Amino acid sequence: RLENMADAAQTERAFQKQPQIFVGKAQRLNVTKQKGRLRYYKSIGLGYKTPRSAIEGTYIDKKCPFTGSVSIRGRILRGICVSNKMTRTIIIRRDYLHWVKKYNRYEKRHRNIPAHCSPAFIVKIGDPVTIGECRPLSKTVRFNVIAVSSKNATDSGAKKSFTGL
């Protein structure tokens, strides 16, 4: 029975499994059987499709919005990935303009937002990313990656460049 669980997902000290899947004979809803193994996945709604890597993948991530127990609610934001050095967490940079009344002009500002990145996505520095708000996942992380676009070929590659709005 335990052979159904992917051996590739067993990289931690504790046995990694999806809590929605019972290893015994009885099966639950929303569980699909592919290639002799069971995998739980769901649609997050809001017009975003579940990636094929989440449906066919072998990873186990309880904080993934597609295969875990995290729901996306609240704000949907877009930004540029500026760091992917942490395990399953990336930093998103959001640029915006702030009006300064005294000088009758705008000034450039930005915010860095940490977001959980599921193994379903491969995010590189400079990729445009869509993130959705969820429950607090850690001390600083309150967002989850829900979509990744490929990097523009004309991008200069500057890490802190202020892109257009």
PDB file of C-alpha atoms in Angstrom:
ATOM      1  CA  ARG A   1       0.000   0.000   0.000  1.00  0.00           C
ATOM      2  CA  LEU A   2       2.762   2.448   0.821  1.00  0.00           C
ATOM      3  CA  GLU A   3       4.250   1.857  -2.621  1.00  0.00           C
ATOM      4  CA  ASN A   4       1.483   4.135  -3.968  1.00  0.00           C
ATOM      5  CA  MET A   5       3.130   7.109  -2.260  1.00  0.00           C
ATOM      6  CA  ALA A   6       5.864   8.661  -4.353  1.00  0.00           C
ATOM      7  CA  ASP A   7       9.352   7.884  -3.170  1.00  0.00           C
ATOM      8  CA  ALA A   8      10.540  11.181  -4.673  1.00  0.00           C
ATOM      9  CA  ALA A   9       8.476  13.107  -2.111  1.00  0.00           C
ATOM     10  CA  GLN A  10      10.259  11.463   0.820  1.00  0.00           C
ATOM     11  CA  THR A  11      13.028  14.009   1.393  1.00  0.00           C
ATOM     12  CA  GLU A  12      12.114  14.987   4.950  1.00  0.00           C
ATOM     13  CA  ARG A  13      12.677  13.090   8.190  1.00  0.00           C
ATOM     14  CA  ALA A  14       8.941  12.607   8.743  1.00  0.00           C
ATOM     15  CA  PHE A  15       6.922  10.502   6.320  1.00  0.00           C
ATOM     16  CA  GLN A  16       5.305  12.874   3.813  1.00  0.00           C
ATOM     17  CA  LYS A  17       1.747  12.097   2.722  1.00  0.00           C
ATOM     18  CA  GLN A  18      -1.408  13.858   1.688  1.00  0.00           C
ATOM     19  CA  PRO A  19      -3.841  13.798   4.626  1.00  0.00           C
ATOM     20  CA  GLN A  20      -6.833  13.558   2.274  1.00  0.00           C
ATOM     21  CA  ILE A  21      -5.691  10.136   1.037  1.00  0.00           C
ATOM     22  CA  PHE A  22      -6.315   7.086   3.157  1.00  0.00           C
ATOM     23  CA  VAL A  23      -3.764   4.366   2.475  1.00  0.00           C
ATOM     24  CA  GLY A  24      -6.294   1.612   3.254  1.00  0.00           C
ATOM     25  CA  LYS A  25      -9.079   0.334   1.007  1.00  0.00           C
ATOM     26  CA  ALA A  26     -11.672   3.084   1.443  1.00  0.00           C
ATOM     27  CA  GLN A  27     -11.226   6.106  -0.819  1.00  0.00           C
ATOM     28  CA  ARG A  28     -12.387   9.674  -0.325  1.00  0.00           C
ATOM     29  CA  LEU A  29     -13.794  12.237  -2.724  1.00  0.00           C
ATOM     30  CA  ASN A  30     -11.644  14.436  -4.991  1.00  0.00           C
ATOM     31  CA  VAL A  31      -8.960  11.753  -5.144  1.00  0.00           C
ATOM     32  CA  THR A  32      -7.841  10.559  -8.553  1.00  0.00           C
ATOM     33  CA  LYS A  33      -5.913   7.452  -9.363  1.00  0.00           C
ATOM     34  CA  GLN A  34      -3.270   7.849 -12.030  1.00  0.00           C
ATOM     35  CA  LYS A  35      -0.668   5.273 -12.992  1.00  0.00           C
ATOM     36  CA  GLY A  36      -1.440   3.131  -9.949  1.00  0.00           C
ATOM     37  CA  ARG A  37      -1.166   5.897  -7.360  1.00  0.00           C
ATOM     38  CA  LEU A  38      -3.611   8.208  -5.614  1.00  0.00           C
ATOM     39  CA  ARG A  39      -3.282  12.000  -5.714  1.00  0.00           C
ATOM     40  CA  TYR A  40      -5.481  14.693  -4.181  1.00  0.00           C
ATOM     41  CA  TYR A  41      -5.821  18.030  -5.945  1.00  0.00           C
ATOM     42  CA  LYS A  42      -8.400  20.790  -6.181  1.00  0.00           C
ATOM     43  CA  SER A  43      -9.275  23.905  -8.139  1.00  0.00           C
ATOM     44  CA  ILE A  44      -8.687  27.183  -6.308  1.00  0.00           C
ATOM     45  CA  GLY A  45     -11.356  28.913  -8.413  1.00  0.00           C
ATOM     46  CA  LEU A  46     -11.066  32.619  -9.285  1.00  0.00           C
ATOM     47  CA  GLY A  47     -10.397  31.703 -12.935  1.00  0.00           C
ATOM     48  CA  TYR A  48      -6.987  30.092 -12.276  1.00  0.00           C
ATOM     49  CA  LYS A  49      -6.372  26.596 -13.620  1.00  0.00           C
ATOM     50  CA  THR A  50      -4.731  23.856 -11.596  1.00  0.00           C
ATOM     51  CA  PRO A  51      -1.276  23.294 -13.145  1.00  0.00           C
ATOM     52  CA  ARG A  52      -0.558  19.901 -14.710  1.00  0.00           C
ATOM     53  CA  SER A  53       2.485  19.545 -12.470  1.00  0.00           C
ATOM     54  CA  ALA A  54       0.155  19.688  -9.437  1.00  0.00           C
ATOM     55  CA  ILE A  55      -2.137  17.024 -10.885  1.00  0.00           C
ATOM     56  CA  GLU A  56       0.551  14.670 -12.175  1.00  0.00           C
ATOM     57  CA  GLY A  57       3.369  15.583  -9.768  1.00  0.00           C
ATOM     58  CA  THR A  58       4.752  13.544  -6.913  1.00  0.00           C
ATOM     59  CA  TYR A  59       5.521  16.331  -4.453  1.00  0.00           C
ATOM     60  CA  ILE A  60       3.857  16.637  -1.037  1.00  0.00           C
ATOM     61  CA  ASP A  61       3.230  20.210   0.160  1.00  0.00           C
ATOM     62  CA  LYS A  62       0.606  20.937   2.800  1.00  0.00           C
ATOM     63  CA  LYS A  63       0.827  24.683   2.059  1.00  0.00           C
ATOM     64  CA  CYS A  64       0.192  24.303  -1.686  1.00  0.00           C
ATOM     65  CA  PRO A  65      -3.152  25.867  -2.725  1.00  0.00           C
ATOM     66  CA  PHE A  66      -3.728  23.067  -5.283  1.00  0.00           C
ATOM     67  CA  THR A  67      -2.771  19.936  -3.308  1.00  0.00           C
ATOM     68  CA  GLY A  68      -2.760  21.135   0.313  1.00  0.00           C
ATOM     69  CA  SER A  69      -5.185  22.558   2.847  1.00  0.00           C
ATOM     70  CA  VAL A  70      -4.709  26.264   2.055  1.00  0.00           C
ATOM     71  CA  SER A  71      -7.493  28.323   0.509  1.00  0.00           C
ATOM     72  CA  ILE A  72      -6.947  31.518  -1.463  1.00  0.00           C
ATOM     73  CA  ARG A  73      -9.101  34.431  -0.295  1.00  0.00           C
ATOM     74  CA  GLY A  74      -8.671  38.174  -0.184  1.00  0.00           C
ATOM     75  CA  ARG A  75      -6.257  40.046  -2.417  1.00  0.00           C
ATOM     76  CA  ILE A  76      -4.774  38.904  -5.720  1.00  0.00           C
ATOM     77  CA  LEU A  77      -1.501  40.726  -6.485  1.00  0.00           C
ATOM     78  CA  ARG A  78       1.099  40.752  -9.252  1.00  0.00           C
ATOM     79  CA  GLY A  79       4.798  41.406  -8.964  1.00  0.00           C
ATOM     80  CA  ILE A  80       8.286  40.409 -10.045  1.00  0.00           C
ATOM     81  CA  CYS A  81      10.302  37.677  -8.310  1.00  0.00           C
ATOM     82  CA  VAL A  82      13.526  39.151  -6.907  1.00  0.00           C
ATOM     83  CA  SER A  83      14.706  36.241  -4.742  1.00  0.00           C
ATOM     84  CA  ASN A  84      14.164  32.476  -4.698  1.00  0.00           C
ATOM     85  CA  LYS A  85      16.928  31.521  -2.248  1.00  0.00           C
ATOM     86  CA  MET A  86      14.610  30.244   0.495  1.00  0.00           C
ATOM     87  CA  THR A  87      13.072  26.790   0.524  1.00  0.00           C
ATOM     88  CA  ARG A  88       9.621  26.997  -1.081  1.00  0.00           C
ATOM     89  CA  THR A  89       9.460  30.761  -0.450  1.00  0.00           C
ATOM     90  CA  ILE A  90      10.132  33.600  -2.873  1.00  0.00           C
ATOM     91  CA  ILE A  91      10.259  37.385  -2.542  1.00  0.00           C
ATOM     92  CA  ILE A  92       7.979  39.433  -4.811  1.00  0.00           C
ATOM     93  CA  ARG A  93       8.725  43.104  -5.555  1.00  0.00           C
ATOM     94  CA  ARG A  94       5.711  45.346  -6.195  1.00  0.00           C
ATOM     95  CA  ASP A  95       6.440  48.790  -7.637  1.00  0.00           C
ATOM     96  CA  TYR A  96       4.025  51.702  -7.305  1.00  0.00           C
ATOM     97  CA  LEU A  97       3.916  55.491  -7.483  1.00  0.00           C
ATOM     98  CA  HIS A  98       3.203  57.707  -4.461  1.00  0.00           C
ATOM     99  CA  TRP A  99       1.882  61.251  -4.912  1.00  0.00           C
ATOM    100  CA  VAL A 100       3.831  63.983  -3.081  1.00  0.00           C
ATOM    101  CA  LYS A 101       1.522  66.963  -2.723  1.00  0.00           C
ATOM    102  CA  LYS A 102       4.243  69.498  -1.855  1.00  0.00           C
ATOM    103  CA  TYR A 103       6.166  68.940  -5.091  1.00  0.00           C
ATOM    104  CA  ASN A 104       3.115  68.089  -7.201  1.00  0.00           C
ATOM    105  CA  ARG A 105       4.856  64.945  -8.437  1.00  0.00           C
ATOM    106  CA  TYR A 106       4.986  61.193  -8.026  1.00  0.00           C
ATOM    107  CA  GLU A 107       7.823  59.314  -6.382  1.00  0.00           C
ATOM    108  CA  LYS A 108       8.715  55.696  -6.979  1.00  0.00           C
ATOM    109  CA  ARG A 109       8.223  53.242  -4.134  1.00  0.00           C
ATOM    110  CA  HIS A 110       8.192  49.482  -3.756  1.00  0.00           C
ATOM    111  CA  ARG A 111       7.255  46.702  -1.340  1.00  0.00           C
ATOM    112  CA  ASN A 112       8.825  43.265  -0.986  1.00  0.00           C
ATOM    113  CA  ILE A 113       6.298  40.534  -0.223  1.00  0.00           C
ATOM    114  CA  PRO A 114       7.336  37.005   0.780  1.00  0.00           C
ATOM    115  CA  ALA A 115       5.141  34.305  -0.777  1.00  0.00           C
ATOM    116  CA  HIS A 116       5.021  30.528  -0.542  1.00  0.00           C
ATOM    117  CA  CYS A 117       5.938  28.892  -3.855  1.00  0.00           C
ATOM    118  CA  SER A 118       4.600  25.402  -4.413  1.00  0.00           C
ATOM    119  CA  PRO A 119       6.865  22.841  -6.127  1.00  0.00           C
ATOM    120  CA  ALA A 120       4.271  22.880  -8.942  1.00  0.00           C
ATOM    121  CA  PHE A 121       5.926  26.102 -10.160  1.00  0.00           C
ATOM    122  CA  ILE A 122       9.497  26.765 -11.234  1.00  0.00           C
ATOM    123  CA  VAL A 123      10.119  30.451 -10.556  1.00  0.00           C
ATOM    124  CA  LYS A 124      13.278  32.238 -11.638  1.00  0.00           C
ATOM    125  CA  ILE A 125      14.445  35.715 -10.688  1.00  0.00           C
ATOM    126  CA  GLY A 126      12.696  38.279 -12.883  1.00  0.00           C
ATOM    127  CA  ASP A 127       9.592  36.203 -13.611  1.00  0.00           C
ATOM    128  CA  PRO A 128       6.225  37.984 -13.327  1.00  0.00           C
ATOM    129  CA  VAL A 129       4.221  36.177 -10.628  1.00  0.00           C
ATOM    130  CA  THR A 130       0.585  36.288  -9.508  1.00  0.00           C
ATOM    131  CA  ILE A 131       0.059  35.706  -5.782  1.00  0.00           C
ATOM    132  CA  GLY A 132      -3.100  35.236  -3.758  1.00  0.00           C
ATOM    133  CA  GLU A 133      -3.726  36.010  -0.115  1.00  0.00           C
ATOM    134  CA  CYS A 134      -4.211  33.095   2.265  1.00  0.00           C
ATOM    135  CA  ARG A 135      -4.028  32.387   5.973  1.00  0.00           C
ATOM    136  CA  PRO A 136      -0.674  33.081   7.688  1.00  0.00           C
ATOM    137  CA  LEU A 137       1.727  30.309   6.695  1.00  0.00           C
ATOM    138  CA  SER A 138       4.624  31.528   8.845  1.00  0.00           C
ATOM    139  CA  LYS A 139       5.772  34.643  10.679  1.00  0.00           C
ATOM    140  CA  THR A 140       6.003  36.730   7.499  1.00  0.00           C
ATOM    141  CA  VAL A 141       4.338  34.705   4.723  1.00  0.00           C
ATOM    142  CA  ARG A 142       0.669  35.450   3.986  1.00  0.00           C
ATOM    143  CA  PHE A 143       0.566  34.916   0.222  1.00  0.00           C
ATOM    144  CA  ASN A 144       0.759  31.908  -2.093  1.00  0.00           C
ATOM    145  CA  VAL A 145       1.887  31.737  -5.731  1.00  0.00           C
ATOM    146  CA  ILE A 146      -1.057  30.896  -7.996  1.00  0.00           C
ATOM    147  CA  ALA A 147       0.377  31.644 -11.468  1.00  0.00           C
ATOM    148  CA  VAL A 148       3.759  32.290 -13.098  1.00  0.00           C
ATOM    149  CA  SER A 149       4.393  33.991 -16.433  1.00  0.00           C
ATOM    150  CA  SER A 150       7.561  33.531 -18.400  1.00  0.00           C
ATOM    151  CA  LYS A 151      10.163  36.287 -18.283  1.00  0.00           C
ATOM    152  CA  ASN A 152      10.119  38.811 -21.136  1.00  0.00           C
ATOM    153  CA  ALA A 153      12.971  38.368 -23.610  1.00  0.00           C
ATOM    154  CA  THR A 154      13.501  42.154 -23.755  1.00  0.00           C
ATOM    155  CA  ASP A 155      13.994  42.495 -19.997  1.00  0.00           C
ATOM    156  CA  SER A 156      17.350  43.996 -19.034  1.00  0.00           C
ATOM    157  CA  GLY A 157      17.744  41.614 -16.076  1.00  0.00           C
ATOM    158  CA  ALA A 158      18.302  44.381 -13.523  1.00  0.00           C
ATOM    159  CA  LYS A 159      17.260  43.141 -10.097  1.00  0.00           C
ATOM    160  CA  LYS A 160      15.883  46.385  -8.664  1.00  0.00           C
ATOM    161  CA  SER A 161      14.722  48.109 -11.830  1.00  0.00           C
ATOM    162  CA  PHE A 162      11.463  50.005 -11.561  1.00  0.00           C
ATOM    163  CA  THR A 163       9.176  48.546 -14.189  1.00  0.00           C
ATOM    164  CA  GLY A 164       6.217  50.368 -15.662  1.00  0.00           C
ATOM    165  CA  LEU A 165       2.823  50.318 -14.014  1.00  0.00           C
TER     166      LEU A 165
END
